[in-house]
Amino acid sequence: ARFRLEGVGDGKAPFAIRAEGVPDNIGSVSASFRMDGMDMGFNRYALERQPSGDWRATRIRLPFCVEGRHDFTADITVGSQTFQTAFSAE
């Protein structure tokens, strides 16, 4: 599967997540965001399966960091497996 964060800028505006190539037998896909050493609260977003077979969630907002950091980790859960990727929202 391939995941895309579409429209992530400075972290203030909403963006979308698209998952392509997710196997047909998967029943759920979700994403949450965190920073090392920071409690970011609950921020899990469920992606919805599209007629095309892709999964998508819109109007996603990154958690606000009071220290002004921009170094996030996305935890993408596909079925029962979680994958992580680091990114910066500047």
N, CA, C and O atoms as a CHARMM CRD file, in Angstrom:
* protein
*
  360
    1    1 ALA  N      0.84400  -1.18400   0.00000 PROA 1      0.00000
    2    1 ALA  CA     0.00000   0.00000   0.00000 PROA 1      0.00000
    3    1 ALA  C      0.88300   1.23800   0.00000 PROA 1      0.00000
    4    1 ALA  O      2.01900   1.20900   0.47300 PROA 1      0.00000
    5    2 ARG  N      0.35100   2.30300  -0.52800 PROA 2      0.00000
    6    2 ARG  CA     1.04800   3.58900  -0.57500 PROA 2      0.00000
    7    2 ARG  C      0.15100   4.62800   0.09800 PROA 2      0.00000
    8    2 ARG  O     -1.05400   4.67600  -0.14900 PROA 2      0.00000
    9    3 PHE  N      0.75200   5.45400   0.94800 PROA 3      0.00000
   10    3 PHE  CA     0.01000   6.47800   1.67200 PROA 3      0.00000
   11    3 PHE  C      0.50500   7.84900   1.26700 PROA 3      0.00000
   12    3 PHE  O      1.70500   8.07100   1.10700 PROA 3      0.00000
   13    4 ARG  N     -0.43000   8.76200   1.10500 PROA 4      0.00000
   14    4 ARG  CA    -0.07600  10.13400   0.73900 PROA 4      0.00000
   15    4 ARG  C     -0.76700  11.10100   1.69200 PROA 4      0.00000
   16    4 ARG  O     -1.96500  10.99000   1.95200 PROA 4      0.00000
   17    5 LEU  N      0.00200  12.04200   2.20100 PROA 5      0.00000
   18    5 LEU  CA    -0.55600  13.15100   2.95100 PROA 5      0.00000
   19    5 LEU  C     -0.67300  14.28600   1.94300 PROA 5      0.00000
   20    5 LEU  O      0.33900  14.81700   1.48600 PROA 5      0.00000
   21    6 GLU  N     -1.88600  14.65500   1.59900 PROA 6      0.00000
   22    6 GLU  CA    -2.12100  15.62000   0.52400 PROA 6      0.00000
   23    6 GLU  C     -2.46900  16.98700   1.09900 PROA 6      0.00000
   24    6 GLU  O     -3.48100  17.14400   1.78300 PROA 6      0.00000
   25    7 GLY  N     -1.62200  17.97400   0.81600 PROA 7      0.00000
   26    7 GLY  CA    -1.91000  19.33200   1.24700 PROA 7      0.00000
   27    7 GLY  C     -1.36700  19.69900   2.60900 PROA 7      0.00000
   28    7 GLY  O     -1.80900  20.68600   3.19700 PROA 7      0.00000
   29    8 VAL  N     -0.40600  18.92200   3.13900 PROA 8      0.00000
   30    8 VAL  CA     0.19200  19.28000   4.42400 PROA 8      0.00000
   31    8 VAL  C      1.10800  20.46800   4.18800 PROA 8      0.00000
   32    8 VAL  O      2.02600  20.40300   3.37000 PROA 8      0.00000
   33    9 GLY  N      0.85900  21.53100   4.89300 PROA 9      0.00000
   34    9 GLY  CA     1.69500  22.72500   4.76700 PROA 9      0.00000
   35    9 GLY  C      2.34100  23.04300   6.09400 PROA 9      0.00000
   36    9 GLY  O      3.21700  22.31600   6.56500 PROA 9      0.00000
   37   10 ASP  N      1.90300  24.13500   6.69200 PROA 10     0.00000
   38   10 ASP  CA     2.48600  24.56400   7.95800 PROA 10     0.00000
   39   10 ASP  C      1.82400  23.91300   9.16100 PROA 10     0.00000
   40   10 ASP  O      2.16200  24.23400  10.30000 PROA 10     0.00000
   41   11 GLY  N      0.89000  23.00700   8.92700 PROA 11     0.00000
   42   11 GLY  CA     0.23000  22.30800  10.01000 PROA 11     0.00000
   43   11 GLY  C     -1.01700  22.99700  10.53100 PROA 11     0.00000
   44   11 GLY  O     -1.69000  22.46600  11.41400 PROA 11     0.00000
   45   12 LYS  N     -1.34000  24.18000   9.99800 PROA 12     0.00000
   46   12 LYS  CA    -2.50600  24.92200  10.47600 PROA 12     0.00000
   47   12 LYS  C     -3.76300  24.63600   9.66500 PROA 12     0.00000
   48   12 LYS  O     -4.87100  24.70700  10.19800 PROA 12     0.00000
   49   13 ALA  N     -3.60700  24.31500   8.39100 PROA 13     0.00000
   50   13 ALA  CA    -4.75500  24.06900   7.51000 PROA 13     0.00000
   51   13 ALA  C     -5.06300  22.57800   7.45700 PROA 13     0.00000
   52   13 ALA  O     -4.15800  21.75500   7.59800 PROA 13     0.00000
   53   14 PRO  N     -6.33300  22.21900   7.25500 PROA 14     0.00000
   54   14 PRO  CA    -6.66900  20.80000   7.13000 PROA 14     0.00000
   55   14 PRO  C     -6.06600  20.20600   5.85400 PROA 14     0.00000
   56   14 PRO  O     -5.81200  20.91500   4.88000 PROA 14     0.00000
   57   15 PHE  N     -5.84700  18.90300   5.88300 PROA 15     0.00000
   58   15 PHE  CA    -5.29100  18.19100   4.73900 PROA 15     0.00000
   59   15 PHE  C     -5.99400  16.85500   4.60000 PROA 15     0.00000
   60   15 PHE  O     -6.88700  16.53400   5.38400 PROA 15     0.00000
   61   16 ALA  N     -5.59600  16.07400   3.60500 PROA 16     0.00000
   62   16 ALA  CA    -6.22000  14.77300   3.34300 PROA 16     0.00000
   63   16 ALA  C     -5.15700  13.67800   3.38200 PROA 16     0.00000
   64   16 ALA  O     -3.96800  13.92900   3.19000 PROA 16     0.00000
   65   17 ILE  N     -5.62300  12.46200   3.63600 PROA 17     0.00000
   66   17 ILE  CA    -4.77400  11.26800   3.56500 PROA 17     0.00000
   67   17 ILE  C     -5.41400  10.31900   2.57000 PROA 17     0.00000
   68   17 ILE  O     -6.62100  10.08100   2.61400 PROA 17     0.00000
   69   18 ARG  N     -4.60300   9.77800   1.67500 PROA 18     0.00000
   70   18 ARG  CA    -5.07500   8.79300   0.70600 PROA 18     0.00000
   71   18 ARG  C     -4.21400   7.54200   0.83300 PROA 18     0.00000
   72   18 ARG  O     -2.98800   7.62500   0.91900 PROA 18     0.00000
   73   19 ALA  N     -4.86400   6.38600   0.84400 PROA 19     0.00000
   74   19 ALA  CA    -4.17500   5.09900   0.86400 PROA 19     0.00000
   75   19 ALA  C     -4.56000   4.35300  -0.40900 PROA 19     0.00000
   76   19 ALA  O     -5.74000   4.13200  -0.68300 PROA 19     0.00000
   77   20 GLU  N     -3.55300   3.97200  -1.17400 PROA 20     0.00000
   78   20 GLU  CA    -3.76900   3.24900  -2.43000 PROA 20     0.00000
   79   20 GLU  C     -3.14800   1.86100  -2.31500 PROA 20     0.00000
   80   20 GLU  O     -2.13600   1.68200  -1.63800 PROA 20     0.00000
   81   21 GLY  N     -3.75300   0.89100  -2.97100 PROA 21     0.00000
   82   21 GLY  CA    -3.18800  -0.45300  -3.00500 PROA 21     0.00000
   83   21 GLY  C     -3.38900  -1.25200  -1.73000 PROA 21     0.00000
   84   21 GLY  O     -2.67300  -2.22500  -1.49200 PROA 21     0.00000
   85   22 VAL  N     -4.34900  -0.85900  -0.90900 PROA 22     0.00000
   86   22 VAL  CA    -4.64700  -1.62300   0.30400 PROA 22     0.00000
   87   22 VAL  C     -5.36600  -2.90500  -0.11700 PROA 22     0.00000
   88   22 VAL  O     -6.31900  -2.84000  -0.89300 PROA 22     0.00000
   89   23 PRO  N     -4.93600  -4.06200   0.37400 PROA 23     0.00000
   90   23 PRO  CA    -5.58300  -5.32300  -0.02100 PROA 23     0.00000
   91   23 PRO  C     -7.09100  -5.30300   0.27100 PROA 23     0.00000
   92   23 PRO  O     -7.53700  -4.68600   1.23900 PROA 23     0.00000
   93   24 ASP  N     -7.84800  -5.97300  -0.56400 PROA 24     0.00000
   94   24 ASP  CA    -9.30800  -5.98700  -0.45400 PROA 24     0.00000
   95   24 ASP  C     -9.81200  -6.58800   0.85800 PROA 24     0.00000
   96   24 ASP  O    -10.91100  -6.25600   1.30300 PROA 24     0.00000
   97   25 ASN  N     -9.03000  -7.46400   1.48000 PROA 25     0.00000
   98   25 ASN  CA    -9.49100  -8.12500   2.70200 PROA 25     0.00000
   99   25 ASN  C     -9.30700  -7.27600   3.96300 PROA 25     0.00000
  100   25 ASN  O     -9.64800  -7.72600   5.05700 PROA 25     0.00000
  101   26 ILE  N     -8.78300  -6.08000   3.83300 PROA 26     0.00000
  102   26 ILE  CA    -8.58500  -5.18200   4.97700 PROA 26     0.00000
  103   26 ILE  C     -9.89700  -4.47200   5.29400 PROA 26     0.00000
  104   26 ILE  O    -10.55000  -3.94100   4.39600 PROA 26     0.00000
  105   27 GLY  N    -10.28200  -4.46200   6.56300 PROA 27     0.00000
  106   27 GLY  CA   -11.55800  -3.87500   6.95700 PROA 27     0.00000
  107   27 GLY  C    -11.47100  -2.47100   7.50800 PROA 27     0.00000
  108   27 GLY  O    -12.49000  -1.78600   7.59900 PROA 27     0.00000
  109   28 SER  N    -10.27200  -2.01700   7.88400 PROA 28     0.00000
  110   28 SER  CA   -10.16300  -0.66900   8.43000 PROA 28     0.00000
  111   28 SER  C     -8.76900  -0.09900   8.21100 PROA 28     0.00000
  112   28 SER  O     -7.77200  -0.82000   8.21100 PROA 28     0.00000
  113   29 VAL  N     -8.72900   1.21600   8.02400 PROA 29     0.00000
  114   29 VAL  CA    -7.48000   1.96500   7.89600 PROA 29     0.00000
  115   29 VAL  C     -7.65400   3.23100   8.71700 PROA 29     0.00000
  116   29 VAL  O     -8.68400   3.89800   8.61900 PROA 29     0.00000
  117   30 SER  N     -6.65200   3.56900   9.53000 PROA 30     0.00000
  118   30 SER  CA    -6.72200   4.79800  10.31900 PROA 30     0.00000
  119   30 SER  C     -5.34200   5.41200  10.43300 PROA 30     0.00000
  120   30 SER  O     -4.33300   4.77000  10.14100 PROA 30     0.00000
  121   31 ALA  N     -5.31000   6.67100  10.86400 PROA 31     0.00000
  122   31 ALA  CA    -4.04400   7.38100  11.03900 PROA 31     0.00000
  123   31 ALA  C     -4.11400   8.21900  12.30400 PROA 31     0.00000
  124   31 ALA  O     -5.16600   8.75700  12.64800 PROA 31     0.00000
  125   32 SER  N     -2.99600   8.32400  12.98600 PROA 32     0.00000
  126   32 SER  CA    -2.86500   9.23300  14.11800 PROA 32     0.00000
  127   32 SER  C     -1.47500   9.85900  14.05400 PROA 32     0.00000
  128   32 SER  O     -0.59100   9.36900  13.35100 PROA 32     0.00000
  129   33 PHE  N     -1.29800  10.93900  14.79300 PROA 33     0.00000
  130   33 PHE  CA    -0.06500  11.70800  14.70400 PROA 33     0.00000
  131   33 PHE  C      0.48100  11.96600  16.09700 PROA 33     0.00000
  132   33 PHE  O     -0.27500  12.17500  17.04600 PROA 33     0.00000
  133   34 ARG  N      1.81800  11.94800  16.21000 PROA 34     0.00000
  134   34 ARG  CA     2.46400  12.15700  17.50000 PROA 34     0.00000
  135   34 ARG  C      3.82700  12.79200  17.29200 PROA 34     0.00000
  136   34 ARG  O      4.32600  12.88400  16.17100 PROA 34     0.00000
  137   35 MET  N      4.41600  13.22600  18.39600 PROA 35     0.00000
  138   35 MET  CA     5.78700  13.72400  18.44000 PROA 35     0.00000
  139   35 MET  C      6.49700  12.98700  19.56300 PROA 35     0.00000
  140   35 MET  O      5.88800  12.67200  20.58500 PROA 35     0.00000
  141   36 ASP  N      7.77600  12.71200  19.37700 PROA 36     0.00000
  142   36 ASP  CA     8.55300  12.07400  20.43900 PROA 36     0.00000
  143   36 ASP  C      8.59100  12.97700  21.65900 PROA 36     0.00000
  144   36 ASP  O      8.89200  14.16600  21.55900 PROA 36     0.00000
  145   37 GLY  N      8.28400  12.40000  22.81100 PROA 37     0.00000
  146   37 GLY  CA     8.36500  13.13800  24.05600 PROA 37     0.00000
  147   37 GLY  C      7.22600  14.11000  24.30300 PROA 37     0.00000
  148   37 GLY  O      7.31300  14.92200  25.22400 PROA 37     0.00000
  149   38 MET  N      6.15900  14.05600  23.51100 PROA 38     0.00000
  150   38 MET  CA     5.02900  14.98200  23.67000 PROA 38     0.00000
  151   38 MET  C      3.72200  14.20200  23.73700 PROA 38     0.00000
  152   38 MET  O      3.51800  13.25600  22.97600 PROA 38     0.00000
  153   39 ASP  N      2.84400  14.59700  24.64100 PROA 39     0.00000
  154   39 ASP  CA     1.50100  14.02800  24.68600 PROA 39     0.00000
  155   39 ASP  C      0.63800  14.84600  23.73700 PROA 39     0.00000
  156   39 ASP  O      0.37000  16.02000  23.99500 PROA 39     0.00000
  157   40 MET  N      0.20200  14.23500  22.64300 PROA 40     0.00000
  158   40 MET  CA    -0.56900  14.94300  21.62200 PROA 40     0.00000
  159   40 MET  C     -2.06900  14.67400  21.74900 PROA 40     0.00000
  160   40 MET  O     -2.84900  15.14200  20.91900 PROA 40     0.00000
  161   41 GLY  N     -2.48000  13.92900  22.77200 PROA 41     0.00000
  162   41 GLY  CA    -3.89600  13.63800  22.95100 PROA 41     0.00000
  163   41 GLY  C     -4.40800  12.66300  21.89300 PROA 41     0.00000
  164   41 GLY  O     -3.65300  12.18300  21.04700 PROA 41     0.00000
  165   42 PHE  N     -5.68600  12.38900  21.96100 PROA 42     0.00000
  166   42 PHE  CA    -6.31500  11.46900  21.01200 PROA 42     0.00000
  167   42 PHE  C     -6.56000  12.19500  19.70000 PROA 42     0.00000
  168   42 PHE  O     -7.20200  13.24500  19.68500 PROA 42     0.00000
  169   43 ASN  N     -6.06000  11.65300  18.60700 PROA 43     0.00000
  170   43 ASN  CA    -6.24500  12.27100  17.29400 PROA 43     0.00000
  171   43 ASN  C     -6.27700  11.23200  16.17700 PROA 43     0.00000
  172   43 ASN  O     -5.63100  11.41300  15.14500 PROA 43     0.00000
  173   44 ARG  N     -7.01100  10.16200  16.37000 PROA 44     0.00000
  174   44 ARG  CA    -7.10100   9.09100  15.36900 PROA 44     0.00000
  175   44 ARG  C     -8.17100   9.43800  14.34300 PROA 44     0.00000
  176   44 ARG  O     -9.28200   9.83300  14.69400 PROA 44     0.00000
  177   45 TYR  N     -7.82000   9.28400  13.07500 PROA 45     0.00000
  178   45 TYR  CA    -8.72900   9.56100  11.95900 PROA 45     0.00000
  179   45 TYR  C     -8.97100   8.27600  11.17800 PROA 45     0.00000
  180   45 TYR  O     -8.02200   7.61600  10.75600 PROA 45     0.00000
  181   46 ALA  N    -10.22500   7.92300  10.98600 PROA 46     0.00000
  182   46 ALA  CA   -10.58800   6.74200  10.20200 PROA 46     0.00000
  183   46 ALA  C    -10.66300   7.12400   8.72900 PROA 46     0.00000
  184   46 ALA  O    -11.30400   8.11100   8.36700 PROA 46     0.00000
  185   47 LEU  N    -10.00700   6.33900   7.88500 PROA 47     0.00000
  186   47 LEU  CA   -10.12400   6.52400   6.44500 PROA 47     0.00000
  187   47 LEU  C    -11.30700   5.70600   5.95500 PROA 47     0.00000
  188   47 LEU  O    -11.60300   4.64600   6.50600 PROA 47     0.00000
  189   48 GLU  N    -11.97600   6.18800   4.93800 PROA 48     0.00000
  190   48 GLU  CA   -13.13100   5.48400   4.37800 PROA 48     0.00000
  191   48 GLU  C    -12.77700   4.92200   3.01100 PROA 48     0.00000
  192   48 GLU  O    -12.12300   5.57500   2.19800 PROA 48     0.00000
  193   49 ARG  N    -13.23100   3.67700   2.77600 PROA 49     0.00000
  194   49 ARG  CA   -12.99000   3.04800   1.47100 PROA 49     0.00000
  195   49 ARG  C    -13.81200   3.77300   0.41300 PROA 49     0.00000
  196   49 ARG  O    -15.00300   4.02300   0.60000 PROA 49     0.00000
  197   50 GLN  N    -13.17000   4.10500  -0.69100 PROA 50     0.00000
  198   50 GLN  CA   -13.80900   4.80300  -1.80600 PROA 50     0.00000
  199   50 GLN  C    -14.25300   3.78900  -2.86200 PROA 50     0.00000
  200   50 GLN  O    -13.74700   2.66800  -2.88600 PROA 50     0.00000
  201   51 PRO  N    -15.19100   4.16800  -3.73200 PROA 51     0.00000
  202   51 PRO  CA   -15.62200   3.24800  -4.80400 PROA 51     0.00000
  203   51 PRO  C    -14.45400   2.76900  -5.67300 PROA 51     0.00000
  204   51 PRO  O    -14.51100   1.67900  -6.24300 PROA 51     0.00000
  205   52 SER  N    -13.39800   3.58000  -5.77400 PROA 52     0.00000
  206   52 SER  CA   -12.22800   3.21200  -6.57200 PROA 52     0.00000
  207   52 SER  C    -11.37700   2.13500  -5.90500 PROA 52     0.00000
  208   52 SER  O    -10.49700   1.55700  -6.54400 PROA 52     0.00000
  209   53 GLY  N    -11.63600   1.85800  -4.61400 PROA 53     0.00000
  210   53 GLY  CA   -10.82100   0.90000  -3.86100 PROA 53     0.00000
  211   53 GLY  C     -9.79000   1.58400  -2.98200 PROA 53     0.00000
  212   53 GLY  O     -9.24600   0.95900  -2.07100 PROA 53     0.00000
  213   54 ASP  N     -9.50900   2.86600  -3.23900 PROA 54     0.00000
  214   54 ASP  CA    -8.61000   3.62900  -2.38500 PROA 54     0.00000
  215   54 ASP  C     -9.32400   3.94800  -1.07300 PROA 54     0.00000
  216   54 ASP  O    -10.54500   3.82700  -0.97000 PROA 54     0.00000
  217   55 TRP  N     -8.55200   4.35300  -0.08300 PROA 55     0.00000
  218   55 TRP  CA    -9.08500   4.79500   1.20500 PROA 55     0.00000
  219   55 TRP  C     -8.74700   6.27300   1.34300 PROA 55     0.00000
  220   55 TRP  O     -7.69200   6.70900   0.88300 PROA 55     0.00000
  221   56 ARG  N     -9.63200   7.05400   1.97500 PROA 56     0.00000
  222   56 ARG  CA    -9.40300   8.48900   2.06300 PROA 56     0.00000
  223   56 ARG  C    -10.03700   9.07300   3.32300 PROA 56     0.00000
  224   56 ARG  O    -11.09800   8.63800   3.77100 PROA 56     0.00000
  225   57 ALA  N     -9.35700  10.06700   3.87700 PROA 57     0.00000
  226   57 ALA  CA    -9.90000  10.88300   4.97000 PROA 57     0.00000
  227   57 ALA  C     -9.57100  12.33100   4.63600 PROA 57     0.00000
  228   57 ALA  O     -8.47600  12.62800   4.15900 PROA 57     0.00000
  229   58 THR  N    -10.50400  13.21900   4.88300 PROA 58     0.00000
  230   58 THR  CA   -10.30100  14.63200   4.59900 PROA 58     0.00000
  231   58 THR  C    -10.46700  15.43900   5.88400 PROA 58     0.00000
  232   58 THR  O    -10.92000  14.92100   6.90500 PROA 58     0.00000
  233   59 ARG  N    -10.10200  16.68700   5.81600 PROA 59     0.00000
  234   59 ARG  CA   -10.22800  17.62200   6.93700 PROA 59     0.00000
  235   59 ARG  C     -9.43700  17.16300   8.16700 PROA 59     0.00000
  236   59 ARG  O     -9.87300  17.33900   9.30400 PROA 59     0.00000
  237   60 ILE  N     -8.27200  16.57300   7.91200 PROA 60     0.00000
  238   60 ILE  CA    -7.36500  16.14600   8.97300 PROA 60     0.00000
  239   60 ILE  C     -6.62500  17.38100   9.48900 PROA 60     0.00000
  240   60 ILE  O     -6.22200  18.24800   8.71400 PROA 60     0.00000
  241   61 ARG  N     -6.45900  17.44200  10.77600 PROA 61     0.00000
  242   61 ARG  CA    -5.67300  18.52500  11.38100 PROA 61     0.00000
  243   61 ARG  C     -4.61200  17.90700  12.28800 PROA 61     0.00000
  244   61 ARG  O     -4.89200  17.00000  13.07200 PROA 61     0.00000
  245   62 LEU  N     -3.39400  18.41600  12.16500 PROA 62     0.00000
  246   62 LEU  CA    -2.31700  17.95300  13.03000 PROA 62     0.00000
  247   62 LEU  C     -2.51500  18.50300  14.43800 PROA 62     0.00000
  248   62 LEU  O     -3.05600  19.59600  14.60700 PROA 62     0.00000
  249   63 PRO  N     -2.08200  17.75500  15.44400 PROA 63     0.00000
  250   63 PRO  CA    -2.14400  18.27500  16.80700 PROA 63     0.00000
  251   63 PRO  C     -1.27800  19.52800  16.92900 PROA 63     0.00000
  252   63 PRO  O     -0.24800  19.64900  16.26500 PROA 63     0.00000
  253   64 PHE  N     -1.69900  20.44300  17.77100 PROA 64     0.00000
  254   64 PHE  CA    -0.96300  21.68500  17.98100 PROA 64     0.00000
  255   64 PHE  C      0.15900  21.45500  18.98400 PROA 64     0.00000
  256   64 PHE  O     -0.05900  20.83600  20.02500 PROA 64     0.00000
  257   65 CYS  N      1.34300  21.94200  18.68200 PROA 65     0.00000
  258   65 CYS  CA     2.49200  21.81200  19.57200 PROA 65     0.00000
  259   65 CYS  C      2.78300  23.17000  20.19900 PROA 65     0.00000
  260   65 CYS  O      3.07500  24.13200  19.48800 PROA 65     0.00000
  261   66 VAL  N      2.70700  23.25500  21.52100 PROA 66     0.00000
  262   66 VAL  CA     2.94400  24.52900  22.21300 PROA 66     0.00000
  263   66 VAL  C      4.40400  24.95800  22.16000 PROA 66     0.00000
  264   66 VAL  O      4.71500  26.12300  22.40800 PROA 66     0.00000
  265   67 GLU  N      5.30300  24.03100  21.83900 PROA 67     0.00000
  266   67 GLU  CA     6.72300  24.36100  21.72300 PROA 67     0.00000
  267   67 GLU  C      7.10900  24.78200  20.31300 PROA 67     0.00000
  268   67 GLU  O      8.26100  25.14300  20.07100 PROA 67     0.00000
  269   68 GLY  N      6.16500  24.74100  19.37800 PROA 68     0.00000
  270   68 GLY  CA     6.44700  25.17200  18.00900 PROA 68     0.00000
  271   68 GLY  C      7.20900  24.16400  17.16900 PROA 68     0.00000
  272   68 GLY  O      7.75800  24.51600  16.12500 PROA 68     0.00000
  273   69 ARG  N      7.25000  22.92000  17.61000 PROA 69     0.00000
  274   69 ARG  CA     7.93700  21.88500  16.82900 PROA 69     0.00000
  275   69 ARG  C      7.08500  21.47900  15.63400 PROA 69     0.00000
  276   69 ARG  O      5.87100  21.68600  15.61500 PROA 69     0.00000
  277   70 HSD  N      7.74600  20.89600  14.63800 PROA 70     0.00000
  278   70 HSD  CA     7.06600  20.47400  13.41200 PROA 70     0.00000
  279   70 HSD  C      7.41700  19.03700  13.03100 PROA 70     0.00000
  280   70 HSD  O      7.07600  18.59500  11.93300 PROA 70     0.00000
  281   71 ASP  N      8.08900  18.30400  13.91300 PROA 71     0.00000
  282   71 ASP  CA     8.56300  16.94600  13.61400 PROA 71     0.00000
  283   71 ASP  C      7.55100  15.91200  14.09800 PROA 71     0.00000
  284   71 ASP  O      7.52200  15.56300  15.27800 PROA 71     0.00000
  285   72 PHE  N      6.73700  15.43500  13.19100 PROA 72     0.00000
  286   72 PHE  CA     5.65900  14.49700  13.51000 PROA 72     0.00000
  287   72 PHE  C      6.01300  13.07600  13.08700 PROA 72     0.00000
  288   72 PHE  O      6.87000  12.85800  12.23200 PROA 72     0.00000
  289   73 THR  N      5.33900  12.12900  13.70100 PROA 73     0.00000
  290   73 THR  CA     5.33700  10.74300  13.25100 PROA 73     0.00000
  291   73 THR  C      3.88500  10.37000  12.99100 PROA 73     0.00000
  292   73 THR  O      3.01900  10.56800  13.84300 PROA 73     0.00000
  293   74 ALA  N      3.62900   9.83000  11.80900 PROA 74     0.00000
  294   74 ALA  CA     2.29400   9.32400  11.48500 PROA 74     0.00000
  295   74 ALA  C      2.28100   7.83600  11.76500 PROA 74     0.00000
  296   74 ALA  O      3.14200   7.09500  11.29100 PROA 74     0.00000
  297   75 ASP  N      1.29700   7.40500  12.54100 PROA 75     0.00000
  298   75 ASP  CA     1.06100   5.98200  12.79400 PROA 75     0.00000
  299   75 ASP  C     -0.13100   5.58400  11.93900 PROA 75     0.00000
  300   75 ASP  O     -1.26300   5.98100  12.21800 PROA 75     0.00000
  301   76 ILE  N      0.12200   4.79900  10.89600 PROA 76     0.00000
  302   76 ILE  CA    -0.91600   4.36000   9.96700 PROA 76     0.00000
  303   76 ILE  C     -1.25600   2.91100  10.30900 PROA 76     0.00000
  304   76 ILE  O     -0.39600   2.03400  10.23800 PROA 76     0.00000
  305   77 THR  N     -2.51200   2.66500  10.68000 PROA 77     0.00000
  306   77 THR  CA    -2.94200   1.31900  11.03300 PROA 77     0.00000
  307   77 THR  C     -3.79600   0.75800   9.90400 PROA 77     0.00000
  308   77 THR  O     -4.81400   1.33400   9.52100 PROA 77     0.00000
  309   78 VAL  N     -3.35000  -0.38300   9.38300 PROA 78     0.00000
  310   78 VAL  CA    -4.04200  -1.07300   8.29000 PROA 78     0.00000
  311   78 VAL  C     -4.41800  -2.44700   8.83200 PROA 78     0.00000
  312   78 VAL  O     -3.56300  -3.30600   9.04700 PROA 78     0.00000
  313   79 GLY  N     -5.72000  -2.63300   9.04600 PROA 79     0.00000
  314   79 GLY  CA    -6.14700  -3.87500   9.68900 PROA 79     0.00000
  315   79 GLY  C     -5.57000  -3.93700  11.08300 PROA 79     0.00000
  316   79 GLY  O     -5.86900  -3.08200  11.91700 PROA 79     0.00000
  317   80 SER  N     -4.73800  -4.94500  11.35200 PROA 80     0.00000
  318   80 SER  CA    -4.14200  -5.10100  12.67700 PROA 80     0.00000
  319   80 SER  C     -2.67000  -4.68100  12.72200 PROA 80     0.00000
  320   80 SER  O     -2.02400  -4.82900  13.75900 PROA 80     0.00000
  321   81 GLN  N     -2.13100  -4.16200  11.61800 PROA 81     0.00000
  322   81 GLN  CA    -0.72500  -3.76300  11.57500 PROA 81     0.00000
  323   81 GLN  C     -0.59700  -2.24200  11.56500 PROA 81     0.00000
  324   81 GLN  O     -1.37200  -1.54800  10.90800 PROA 81     0.00000
  325   82 THR  N      0.39100  -1.73500  12.30300 PROA 82     0.00000
  326   82 THR  CA     0.64700  -0.29700  12.33800 PROA 82     0.00000
  327   82 THR  C      2.01300  -0.01500  11.73200 PROA 82     0.00000
  328   82 THR  O      3.00100  -0.67400  12.05500 PROA 82     0.00000
  329   83 PHE  N      2.05100   0.97200  10.85200 PROA 83     0.00000
  330   83 PHE  CA     3.27300   1.40800  10.18200 PROA 83     0.00000
  331   83 PHE  C      3.53200   2.85000  10.59700 PROA 83     0.00000
  332   83 PHE  O      2.59600   3.61100  10.84100 PROA 83     0.00000
  333   84 GLN  N      4.80500   3.22100  10.67500 PROA 84     0.00000
  334   84 GLN  CA     5.15700   4.57100  11.10700 PROA 84     0.00000
  335   84 GLN  C      6.01300   5.25400  10.05700 PROA 84     0.00000
  336   84 GLN  O      6.82900   4.62300   9.38400 PROA 84     0.00000
  337   85 THR  N      5.80600   6.57000   9.93200 PROA 85     0.00000
  338   85 THR  CA     6.65900   7.36300   9.06600 PROA 85     0.00000
  339   85 THR  C      6.81000   8.74900   9.67100 PROA 85     0.00000
  340   85 THR  O      5.84200   9.32900  10.16500 PROA 85     0.00000
  341   86 ALA  N      8.01400   9.27000   9.63100 PROA 86     0.00000
  342   86 ALA  CA     8.29200  10.59700  10.16200 PROA 86     0.00000
  343   86 ALA  C      8.15700  11.63200   9.04000 PROA 86     0.00000
  344   86 ALA  O      8.46100  11.35000   7.88100 PROA 86     0.00000
  345   87 PHE  N      7.69600  12.83800   9.40500 PROA 87     0.00000
  346   87 PHE  CA     7.60900  13.92000   8.43600 PROA 87     0.00000
  347   87 PHE  C      7.62600  15.24700   9.17500 PROA 87     0.00000
  348   87 PHE  O      7.42500  15.30400  10.38800 PROA 87     0.00000
  349   88 SER  N      7.86800  16.30000   8.42900 PROA 88     0.00000
  350   88 SER  CA     7.88400  17.64400   8.98300 PROA 88     0.00000
  351   88 SER  C      6.79200  18.46000   8.32200 PROA 88     0.00000
  352   88 SER  O      6.59700  18.37700   7.10900 PROA 88     0.00000
  353   89 ALA  N      6.08100  19.24500   9.10800 PROA 89     0.00000
  354   89 ALA  CA     5.00900  20.10000   8.59200 PROA 89     0.00000
  355   89 ALA  C      5.42700  21.55400   8.78100 PROA 89     0.00000
  356   89 ALA  O      5.06200  22.19000   9.77000 PROA 89     0.00000
  357   90 GLU  N      6.19300  22.07200   7.82800 PROA 90     0.00000
  358   90 GLU  CA     6.66900  23.45700   7.92000 PROA 90     0.00000
  359   90 GLU  C      6.24200  24.23100   6.70400 PROA 90     0.00000
  360   90 GLU  O      6.54500  25.41900   6.59000 PROA 90     0.00000
